[in-house]
Structure formats: C-alpha cells, structure tokens
C-alpha cells in the first residue's frame, strides 16, 4: 500500500518512511528551534511538579545569579532544569571571574542565538514601543522556532537578566525598576500583564549623568545606560515613606517630581521630557545636550529630590518640637532632643491614666507617652504621632496633620487638668474621688477648683443636686447650664472673699 503526503515528492512506502518524512518536514519548518533536552518542562502545559521546579529555578535565577549552578544543591527538579536550559546552553556562565547571565556563547550548543536575535528584533529600535509579552511569545512559538510555552518564561527571564541595562519591564503599563519573584511567577500565569521595551543611552548623555546620579544614589560609571540611571532613581523614590511620595510638606515642584515617578510609564519620557519640564527646562533644550543646560537641570532636580528625601525627617522634627511646647511648655527653654523629650514626658505623665475615665482617649495618650517598650526613640515618636493623627506617621496626609494638631491641643489641656487632680489627691486619700471644676469667661479668665471627696460626701452632694435639679426641670438646657455657671461664679467669689478676709 502507498500513501501520498502533500508537499513530499514520491509515494510514501510505509509507516517508517512516513515518520522519516514528517521528521524531515518538521526540521525544515522549525529549522531554528532551540535544542532543549528536558521533557519535564519542554511542554505547552507542564505538570504540577514541573511548574514547582520552574518556580524554584526562577527564584534561584533572581536571587543567586552570582553563584555556581545558582546555588542549587543536590538534585531537585530545578537542578535538572538548570543543567539543561541554563548551564548547557551557556546562558549562565562565568565571565571575567564572575558568574552571571549572558547572551548565548559563540559556539551556541543549544541553538539559542536565533531566538535571542528574534527577541531583539521584535523589541525593535531604542524606545520604539512597548512590546506585549504575548506578542513576543507568539513569534517564538511560530515557525521557525516552535518554543513550548513551559520553557518561555525561563528563557525570557534569562534574557531580561542578561540585558537588564537596556531592557525595561512593564507591569500593566507601569515601569518596574526590578524583576521580583512575585512578578516572575505572575509572568508564568498571566503574561498578558507584562511588556518589554528596549532603551539605550550612549555618549555625552551617559557622561553627564554620571554626575547626576553621584550625589543621590552613588556613581554608576561613564558607560551608564538609560536604565542604569532611571532604575536607582525610581528605587530612591519608592523607598521614601508614603508621606514623602505623596508630596507632604514639600514645594509644588517637589510634589510634581514625586507624582511623575509614581505615574512613570516610560523611562525615556521620564528622564528627557517630564523631569526637565518640572525643572523649568524644555525637552528640546535638554535634548541638545548643552552641558550648561544639563548642569542647571541636574542641580534643580537634585534639590527637589533632597527636598523629598528630607520631608519625613522634617515632619518628625516638627512634631518633636510641638510635643515639647504643648506638653512640657518648652517655649522659653531649649527644645529637647527626642530621647530627652521622651524621658521627661514619661516622668511627668506616668500613671496619669489612673485619673482618667476608663478607655478614654486621653488615658491612652498618657500611657503612650510613658511607654518604654519601643525599640528606638524615633519609633516612640512615630507611635505618638500615629495615635494623634489616626494613621501611621509615614502615611499622613493634610487631614491627619490637622487632626493631630487639634487632638494634641485637646489632650494637653486635659493632661494638665489630670495632673492637678493627681497633685490635689495625696496617696493617703487615694480612695477618695477627685473632681476638677473649671469655668472660663472673658471677664475672669479661667477659675477652677479641685475637690477631694469621700464616698459619703459625693453621695450627699448627689442627693442635694437632685433636689435642685427638680426645681430646674421646666427650664431648657441653656437656662439650666447658665444657672450652674452662675452658681459656680458665686461660689468662686465667696471662696475668694473668704481668702482675702483671712489674710
């Protein structure tokens, strides 16, 4: 029996001949397919154990690229993946005395150079466009490559690590300064969330920006690429407290810089368009690379970055002074440092919560002031600010600051009153109740009295008050309170007159 197979010359004599011709045809169609000898991962849908091995291999690639065999010991599944995909191919090797990821070597034992060139070709020219990862995968899966989906994330991460200085990664349109393990895992499950873009920075720009980075994130070398510059700057902003990233306590220009970094979509536009505009320089003038213009830009940008960097420490220092003025009355003395402030406040207000109503905010504030359990003086200060502002100090907004200012004034007044109660109630009379009566009006100012009452005295006062309240029942609230205020004034005057007579 004979078969005929489209595109093949002559009849097919038997099954063996058919298989031979199919193999020849496949080899012809996928003539640039990489030579990957690992059936565990070389599939469209890897098994659960293979996917677990891939995940661990990606973790080793990101965390131990400078170690022989990525630091993988013994023989787990990820070791076989490493040997067949990364070591045998030469993608992970030692050059100039250091281990790392590099482009396929010249002898290219696993035939990865065509695939490498296809990735570069798909990315196109410098800053041409963001290439969605599914588009890249589609090209590598089609002839002449035919790469299986299970392998692609490993090869793509190897490419990113080998070309990290000129290949930018985006997640949902936002530039990523580093590739994390979480992103690598997500790349395996949802590649549609990611895109790549090629960037380069050469010549005069790189030399100029060596000075640009030196005062902010350290020197980077004269051969700096665009991503060498942008990545540490993005990281610098990302590591600032949220208060600073949101532009708290800084100029409008510094707020714009923080906003630009938070919303950065493309490193080139960030560095050569958006930031120059904020610094008052047109992108056209900056692009001309005149050293004088670039130097002005650098100095202005550095000043704004320093302003953002110092915003949160300035906030803490401001509240150190506020606490001292409100709670220690330091207006007429040298304002103490945080350690001294903490010690003085603890000594002044320790135990004062016993004189406040149970679960009252001012009682909690007194306990916080005297708390010795914080790891540092700054952590204590941040905790006090958190209680006042209703949010962690590093996440404050204007609303939190205004709330904290109002609560500090309120608590300071209440704490002064509680101290008067404590001072008026000796330990020998601790079982008695203390009451502070206070009246404030424009004519007399503040007039107050502290009373120490036994339980019998308090009961008698309550009974007499009930009798008086019966006679006031037909009055509205304002009238009743006015009468109470008048009674307090008369009592105060009587006490004052008695004191004058006795002297």
Coordinates of C-alpha atoms in Angstrom, one line a residue:
X1 CA 0.0 0.0 0.0
X2 CA 1.3 3.5 -0.8
X3 CA 0.4 6.9 0.7
X4 CA 0.9 10.4 -0.7
X5 CA 1.8 13.3 1.6
X6 CA 1.2 16.8 0.5
X7 CA 4.5 18.6 -0.4
X8 CA 6.5 15.4 -0.4
X9 CA 8.0 14.0 -3.5
X10 CA 7.0 10.5 -4.4
X11 CA 4.7 8.0 -2.7
X12 CA 5.1 7.1 1.0
X13 CA 6.0 3.4 1.1
X14 CA 5.3 2.6 4.8
X15 CA 4.9 4.0 8.3
X16 CA 8.6 4.2 8.8
X17 CA 9.0 6.2 5.6
X18 CA 6.1 8.5 6.7
X19 CA 7.7 9.2 10.1
X20 CA 11.0 9.9 8.4
X21 CA 9.5 12.3 6.0
X22 CA 7.4 14.0 8.8
X23 CA 10.6 14.5 10.8
X24 CA 12.4 16.0 7.8
X25 CA 9.4 18.3 7.2
X26 CA 9.3 19.4 10.8
X27 CA 13.0 20.0 10.9
X28 CA 12.7 22.1 7.7
X29 CA 9.8 24.2 9.1
X30 CA 11.3 24.6 12.6
X31 CA 14.9 24.8 11.5
X32 CA 15.7 27.4 14.2
X33 CA 14.1 25.6 17.1
X34 CA 16.3 25.6 20.2
X35 CA 17.8 22.3 21.3
X36 CA 16.2 21.7 24.7
X37 CA 16.7 18.3 26.1
X38 CA 14.3 18.3 29.0
X39 CA 10.9 16.7 28.6
X40 CA 9.9 17.8 32.1
X41 CA 9.4 21.4 31.1
X42 CA 9.5 21.3 27.3
X43 CA 5.7 21.2 27.1
X44 CA 2.8 23.5 26.5
X45 CA 1.3 22.6 29.9
X46 CA 3.9 21.5 32.4
X47 CA 2.9 19.1 35.2
X48 CA 2.5 20.4 38.7
X49 CA 5.9 19.1 39.7
X50 CA 7.5 20.7 36.7
X51 CA 5.8 24.0 37.4
X52 CA 7.1 23.9 41.0
X53 CA 10.6 23.2 39.7
X54 CA 10.3 26.1 37.3
X55 CA 9.2 28.4 40.2
X56 CA 12.2 27.4 42.3
X57 CA 14.5 27.8 39.3
X58 CA 13.2 31.3 38.7
X59 CA 13.8 32.1 42.4
X60 CA 17.4 30.9 42.1
X61 CA 17.9 32.9 38.9
X62 CA 16.8 36.1 40.6
X63 CA 18.5 35.5 43.9
X64 CA 21.7 33.6 43.2
X65 CA 22.9 34.6 39.7
X66 CA 26.4 35.2 41.1
X67 CA 26.8 31.6 42.4
X68 CA 27.9 28.5 40.6
X69 CA 24.9 26.5 39.5
X70 CA 22.7 29.2 41.1
X71 CA 23.5 27.7 44.5
X72 CA 21.2 24.8 43.8
X73 CA 22.3 21.8 45.8
X74 CA 21.7 18.1 45.4
X75 CA 19.3 17.0 42.7
X76 CA 15.8 18.6 42.9
X77 CA 13.7 19.2 39.8
X78 CA 15.1 22.7 39.4
X79 CA 18.6 21.3 39.2
X80 CA 17.8 19.3 36.0
X81 CA 16.1 22.4 34.5
X82 CA 19.1 24.5 35.3
X83 CA 21.5 22.0 33.7
X84 CA 19.6 21.5 30.5
X85 CA 18.3 25.1 30.0
X86 CA 20.9 27.4 31.5
X87 CA 24.2 25.6 32.1
X88 CA 24.4 23.5 28.9
X89 CA 23.2 26.5 26.8
X90 CA 25.8 28.8 28.4
X91 CA 23.2 31.4 29.3
X92 CA 24.5 31.2 32.9
X93 CA 28.3 31.1 33.0
X94 CA 31.4 32.7 34.4
X95 CA 32.9 35.7 32.6
X96 CA 35.7 37.9 33.8
X97 CA 35.8 35.9 37.1
X98 CA 32.1 36.4 37.9
X99 CA 29.0 34.3 37.4
X100 CA 26.0 35.8 35.7
X101 CA 23.6 35.7 32.8
X102 CA 24.8 36.4 29.3
X103 CA 23.8 36.1 25.7
X104 CA 24.4 32.7 24.1
X105 CA 28.1 32.0 23.5
X106 CA 29.6 31.8 20.0
X107 CA 29.5 28.0 19.8
X108 CA 25.8 28.1 20.9
X109 CA 25.4 24.4 21.8
X110 CA 21.6 24.7 22.3
X111 CA 20.9 26.9 19.2
X112 CA 19.6 29.8 21.2
X113 CA 21.2 32.6 19.2
X114 CA 18.4 32.7 16.6
X115 CA 15.8 33.0 19.4
X116 CA 17.9 35.7 21.1
X117 CA 18.1 37.7 17.9
X118 CA 14.4 37.3 17.3
X119 CA 13.6 38.8 20.7
X120 CA 15.9 41.8 19.9
X121 CA 14.3 42.2 16.5
X122 CA 10.8 42.1 18.0
X123 CA 11.7 44.8 20.6
X124 CA 12.9 46.9 17.7
X125 CA 14.9 50.2 17.9
X126 CA 15.7 52.1 21.0
X127 CA 12.4 53.2 22.7
X128 CA 10.4 52.3 19.6
X129 CA 7.4 50.8 21.6
X130 CA 6.4 48.6 24.4
X131 CA 6.1 45.0 23.1
X132 CA 3.5 42.9 25.0
X133 CA 4.9 39.6 26.2
X134 CA 2.1 37.6 24.5
X135 CA 3.2 39.1 21.1
X136 CA 6.8 38.1 21.8
X137 CA 5.7 34.6 22.9
X138 CA 3.6 34.2 19.7
X139 CA 6.6 34.9 17.5
X140 CA 8.8 32.4 19.4
X141 CA 6.1 29.7 19.3
X142 CA 5.6 30.0 15.5
X143 CA 8.0 28.6 12.8
X144 CA 10.9 28.7 12.6
X145 CA 11.3 28.5 16.4
X146 CA 8.4 26.4 17.9
X147 CA 9.4 27.1 21.5
X148 CA 7.0 25.4 24.0
X149 CA 5.1 27.6 26.4
X150 CA 6.5 25.9 29.5
X151 CA 10.1 27.0 28.6
X152 CA 9.4 30.6 27.5
X153 CA 9.2 32.2 31.0
X154 CA 12.6 30.8 31.9
X155 CA 14.2 32.0 28.7
X156 CA 12.6 35.4 28.9
X157 CA 13.8 35.9 32.5
X158 CA 17.3 34.9 31.4
X159 CA 17.1 37.5 28.6
X160 CA 16.0 40.2 31.0
X161 CA 18.8 39.4 33.4
X162 CA 21.4 39.3 30.6
X163 CA 20.1 42.6 29.1
X164 CA 18.9 44.4 32.2
X165 CA 20.8 47.5 31.4
X166 CA 18.9 48.2 28.2
X167 CA 15.6 46.2 28.5
X168 CA 12.8 47.7 30.5
X169 CA 10.0 45.6 32.0
X170 CA 6.4 47.0 32.5
X171 CA 3.6 45.5 34.5
X172 CA 0.2 46.8 33.4
X173 CA 1.9 49.8 31.8
X174 CA 4.0 50.8 34.8
X175 CA 7.8 50.7 34.7
X176 CA 9.3 48.1 37.0
X177 CA 12.8 49.0 38.4
X178 CA 13.5 45.4 39.3
X179 CA 12.1 42.0 38.4
X180 CA 10.8 40.3 41.6
X181 CA 10.0 36.7 42.2
X182 CA 6.3 37.6 42.5
X183 CA 6.4 39.2 39.1
X184 CA 8.3 36.2 37.6
X185 CA 5.6 33.9 38.9
X186 CA 2.9 36.1 37.6
X187 CA 4.7 36.1 34.2
X188 CA 4.2 32.4 34.1
X189 CA 0.5 32.6 34.8
X190 CA -0.6 35.9 33.2
X191 CA 1.9 37.1 30.6
X192 CA -0.6 39.5 29.2
X193 CA 0.1 41.8 32.2
X194 CA 3.7 42.4 31.0
X195 CA 5.5 44.2 28.2
X196 CA 9.2 44.9 27.3
X197 CA 10.9 47.8 25.7
X198 CA 14.5 48.4 24.6
X199 CA 16.4 51.5 25.7
X200 CA 20.0 52.7 25.2
X201 CA 22.0 55.7 26.4
X202 CA 25.3 56.5 24.9
X203 CA 28.0 59.2 24.5
X204 CA 27.6 62.6 26.1
X205 CA 24.4 61.8 28.0
X206 CA 26.0 58.9 29.9
X207 CA 29.0 61.1 30.9
X208 CA 26.8 63.9 32.0
X209 CA 24.5 61.8 34.1
X210 CA 27.4 60.2 36.0
X211 CA 27.4 63.5 37.9
X212 CA 23.6 63.4 38.0
X213 CA 23.5 60.2 40.0
X214 CA 26.6 60.6 42.1
X215 CA 25.0 62.9 44.7
X216 CA 21.8 60.9 45.0
X217 CA 22.4 57.2 44.6
X218 CA 26.1 56.9 44.0
X219 CA 28.4 56.6 41.0
X220 CA 27.4 54.4 38.1
X221 CA 30.3 54.7 35.6
X222 CA 30.8 56.6 32.4
X223 CA 29.2 53.9 30.3
X224 CA 25.8 54.3 32.0
X225 CA 22.7 53.3 30.1
X226 CA 19.3 55.0 30.5
X227 CA 18.1 52.2 32.7
X228 CA 21.2 52.4 34.8
X229 CA 20.1 56.0 35.6
X230 CA 16.4 55.5 35.9
X231 CA 16.3 52.3 38.0
X232 CA 18.1 53.7 41.1
X233 CA 16.0 56.9 40.9
X234 CA 12.7 55.0 40.8
X235 CA 14.0 52.9 43.7
X236 CA 15.0 56.0 45.6
X237 CA 11.5 57.4 45.3
X238 CA 9.8 54.1 46.0
X239 CA 11.8 53.7 49.3
X240 CA 10.6 57.0 50.7
X241 CA 7.8 57.0 53.2
X242 CA 4.3 57.3 51.7
X243 CA 4.1 60.8 53.2
X244 CA 7.0 61.9 51.1
X245 CA 5.9 60.1 48.0
X246 CA 2.6 61.9 48.2
X247 CA 4.4 65.3 48.4
X248 CA 3.7 66.0 52.1
X249 CA 5.3 69.2 53.4
X250 CA 7.2 70.0 50.2
X251 CA 7.0 72.5 47.4
X252 CA 4.7 72.2 44.4
X253 CA 7.7 71.3 42.2
X254 CA 8.8 68.5 44.5
X255 CA 5.2 67.2 44.6
X256 CA 5.2 67.1 40.8
X257 CA 8.5 65.2 40.8
X258 CA 7.0 62.6 43.2
X259 CA 3.9 62.4 41.0
X260 CA 5.9 61.9 37.9
X261 CA 7.8 58.9 39.4
X262 CA 4.6 57.3 40.7
X263 CA 3.0 57.6 37.3
X264 CA 6.1 56.8 35.2
X265 CA 5.2 54.9 32.1
X266 CA 8.4 55.2 30.0
X267 CA 11.9 55.8 31.3
X268 CA 12.9 57.9 28.3
X269 CA 10.0 60.2 28.7
X270 CA 10.6 60.4 32.4
X271 CA 14.2 61.4 32.1
X272 CA 14.2 63.6 29.0
X273 CA 10.8 65.1 29.0
X274 CA 8.8 65.1 32.2
X275 CA 11.6 65.9 34.7
X276 CA 13.2 68.7 32.6
X277 CA 9.8 70.4 32.4
X278 CA 9.3 70.4 36.2
X279 CA 12.8 71.9 36.4
X280 CA 11.9 74.7 34.1
X281 CA 13.8 73.4 31.0
X282 CA 12.2 72.5 27.7
X283 CA 12.8 68.9 26.5
X284 CA 14.1 70.4 23.2
X285 CA 16.7 72.5 25.1
X286 CA 17.7 69.5 27.2
X287 CA 17.9 67.1 24.2
X288 CA 20.5 69.4 22.6
X289 CA 22.9 68.2 25.4
X290 CA 24.4 71.6 26.1
X291 CA 26.5 71.0 29.2
X292 CA 25.3 74.3 30.8
X293 CA 21.7 73.4 30.3
X294 CA 22.1 69.9 31.6
X295 CA 24.1 71.2 34.6
X296 CA 21.2 73.5 35.6
X297 CA 18.7 70.7 35.2
X298 CA 20.9 68.4 37.4
X299 CA 21.2 70.9 40.2
X300 CA 17.5 71.7 40.2
X301 CA 16.5 68.1 40.2
X302 CA 18.9 67.2 42.9
X303 CA 17.5 70.0 45.1
X304 CA 13.9 68.7 44.6
X305 CA 15.0 65.1 45.3
X306 CA 16.7 66.2 48.5
X307 CA 13.5 68.0 49.5
X308 CA 11.5 64.8 49.1
X309 CA 14.1 62.9 51.0
X310 CA 14.1 65.3 53.9
X311 CA 10.3 65.7 54.1
X312 CA 9.6 62.9 56.5
X313 CA 12.6 63.6 58.9
X314 CA 11.4 67.3 58.9
X315 CA 7.9 66.2 59.8
X316 CA 9.3 64.1 62.7
X317 CA 11.4 67.0 63.9
X318 CA 8.5 69.4 63.7
X319 CA 6.4 67.1 65.9
X320 CA 9.3 66.7 68.4
X321 CA 9.1 70.5 68.9
X322 CA 5.3 70.5 69.0
X323 CA 5.1 67.9 71.7
X324 CA 7.7 69.7 73.8
X325 CA 5.9 73.0 73.5
X326 CA 2.5 71.6 74.2
X327 CA 3.3 69.1 77.0
X328 CA 6.5 70.4 78.6
X329 CA 5.9 74.2 78.0
X330 CA 9.4 74.4 76.3
X331 CA 8.7 77.8 74.6
X332 CA 11.1 79.6 77.0
X333 CA 13.8 76.9 77.1
X334 CA 16.0 74.9 74.7
X335 CA 13.9 72.3 72.9
X336 CA 15.0 68.8 74.0
X337 CA 16.1 66.1 71.6
X338 CA 13.8 63.1 71.2
X339 CA 15.5 61.0 73.8
X340 CA 15.3 63.8 76.4
X341 CA 11.8 64.6 75.4
X342 CA 10.7 61.0 75.8
X343 CA 12.3 60.8 79.3
X344 CA 10.8 64.0 80.5
X345 CA 7.3 63.2 79.2
X346 CA 7.4 59.7 80.8
X347 CA 8.4 61.1 84.2
X348 CA 5.7 63.8 84.0
X349 CA 2.8 61.7 82.8
X350 CA 3.5 58.1 84.0
X351 CA 0.5 56.7 85.8
X352 CA -1.7 59.6 85.0
X353 CA -4.2 57.4 83.1
X354 CA -5.5 56.2 86.5
X355 CA -7.1 59.6 86.9
X356 CA -8.8 59.5 83.5
X357 CA -12.1 57.7 82.7
X358 CA -11.6 54.1 81.7
X359 CA -10.9 53.6 78.0
X360 CA -10.7 57.4 77.4
X361 CA -8.5 58.7 74.6
X362 CA -6.5 60.9 76.9
X363 CA -5.8 58.0 79.2
X364 CA -4.5 56.0 76.2
X365 CA -2.4 59.1 75.2
X366 CA -0.8 59.3 78.7
X367 CA 0.1 55.6 78.5
X368 CA 1.7 56.0 75.1
X369 CA 3.8 59.0 76.3
X370 CA 5.2 56.9 79.1
X371 CA 5.6 53.6 77.2
X372 CA 9.1 52.2 77.4
X373 CA 8.6 49.3 75.0
X374 CA 9.6 50.9 71.7
X375 CA 12.8 49.8 70.0
X376 CA 14.0 53.4 69.5
X377 CA 13.2 57.0 70.3
X378 CA 12.1 57.6 66.8
X379 CA 9.7 54.6 66.9
X380 CA 8.2 56.0 70.1
X381 CA 7.7 59.5 68.4
X382 CA 6.1 57.9 65.4
X383 CA 3.8 55.9 67.6
X384 CA 2.7 59.1 69.5
X385 CA 2.0 60.8 66.1
X386 CA 0.1 57.7 64.9
X387 CA -2.2 57.9 67.9
X388 CA -2.8 61.7 67.4
X389 CA -3.2 61.6 63.6
X390 CA -5.3 58.4 63.4
X391 CA -2.8 56.9 60.8
X392 CA 0.8 55.8 60.7
X393 CA 3.0 58.9 60.6
X394 CA 4.7 57.7 57.4
X395 CA 1.3 57.7 55.7
X396 CA 0.0 61.1 56.9
X397 CA -2.0 63.4 54.7
X398 CA -3.0 67.0 55.5
X399 CA -6.2 65.7 57.2
X400 CA -4.1 63.6 59.5
X401 CA -1.9 66.5 60.4
X402 CA -4.8 68.8 61.1
X403 CA -6.4 66.1 63.3
X404 CA -3.2 65.6 65.2
X405 CA -2.8 69.3 65.9
X406 CA -6.3 69.6 67.2
X407 CA -6.0 66.4 69.4
X408 CA -2.7 67.5 70.8
X409 CA -4.1 70.8 72.0
X410 CA -7.1 69.0 73.5
X411 CA -5.1 66.3 75.2
X412 CA -2.5 68.8 76.5
X413 CA -5.3 70.7 78.2
X414 CA -6.9 67.5 79.7
X415 CA -3.5 66.2 80.8
X416 CA -2.9 69.5 82.7
X417 CA -6.2 69.0 84.5
X418 CA -5.5 65.4 85.3
X419 CA -2.1 66.4 86.8
X420 CA -3.9 68.9 89.0
X421 CA -6.3 66.2 90.2
X422 CA -3.3 63.9 91.0
X423 CA -1.4 66.6 92.8
X424 CA -4.5 67.5 94.9
X425 CA -5.1 63.9 96.0
X426 CA -2.4 62.6 98.3
X427 CA -1.8 58.9 98.4
X428 CA -3.2 58.8 101.9
X429 CA -6.6 59.8 100.5
X430 CA -6.3 57.7 97.3
X431 CA -9.7 56.1 97.9
X432 CA -11.4 59.5 97.7
X433 CA -12.7 60.8 94.4
X434 CA -11.2 64.0 92.9
X435 CA -13.2 66.5 91.0
X436 CA -12.0 69.5 89.0
X437 CA -14.5 72.3 88.5
X438 CA -13.5 74.9 85.9
X439 CA -15.2 78.0 84.5
X440 CA -13.7 80.3 81.8
X441 CA -15.2 83.6 80.8
X442 CA -13.8 86.9 79.2
X443 CA -14.1 88.8 82.5
X444 CA -12.5 86.5 84.9
X445 CA -10.5 84.2 82.6
X446 CA -10.1 80.7 84.0
X447 CA -11.3 79.9 87.5
X448 CA -11.0 76.4 88.8
X449 CA -11.3 74.3 91.9
X450 CA -10.1 70.8 92.8
X451 CA -12.2 68.9 95.3
X452 CA -11.3 65.7 97.0
X453 CA -14.5 63.9 98.1
X454 CA -15.1 60.9 100.1
X455 CA -17.8 58.5 99.0
X456 CA -20.1 59.9 101.8
X457 CA -19.5 63.4 100.6
X458 CA -20.1 62.5 97.0
X459 CA -23.4 60.7 97.9
X460 CA -24.6 63.7 99.9
X461 CA -23.8 66.1 97.0
X462 CA -25.6 63.9 94.6
X463 CA -28.8 63.9 96.7
X464 CA -28.7 67.7 97.1
X465 CA -28.1 68.2 93.4
X466 CA -31.1 66.0 92.6
X467 CA -33.3 68.3 94.8
X468 CA -32.0 71.4 93.0
X469 CA -32.5 69.7 89.6
X470 CA -36.1 69.2 90.3
X471 CA -36.7 72.9 90.6
X472 CA -35.0 73.4 87.2
X473 CA -36.9 70.8 85.3
X474 CA -39.1 73.3 83.5
X475 CA -36.1 75.1 82.0
X476 CA -34.3 74.4 78.8
X477 CA -30.7 73.1 78.7
X478 CA -29.2 76.6 78.1
X479 CA -31.0 78.1 81.1
X480 CA -30.1 75.2 83.3
X481 CA -26.4 75.5 82.4
X482 CA -26.5 79.2 82.8
X483 CA -27.7 78.8 86.4
X484 CA -25.0 76.2 87.1
X485 CA -22.4 78.7 85.7
X486 CA -23.8 81.5 87.9
X487 CA -23.7 79.2 91.0
X488 CA -20.1 78.3 90.2
X489 CA -19.2 82.0 89.9
X490 CA -20.9 82.9 93.2
X491 CA -19.1 80.1 94.9
X492 CA -15.8 81.1 93.4
X493 CA -16.3 84.7 94.6
X494 CA -17.2 83.5 98.0
X495 CA -14.1 81.5 98.3
X496 CA -12.0 84.4 97.0
X497 CA -13.6 86.8 99.5
X498 CA -13.0 84.4 102.4
X499 CA -9.4 84.0 101.4
X500 CA -9.0 87.8 101.3
X501 CA -10.6 88.2 104.8
X502 CA -8.3 85.6 106.2
X503 CA -5.2 87.4 105.0

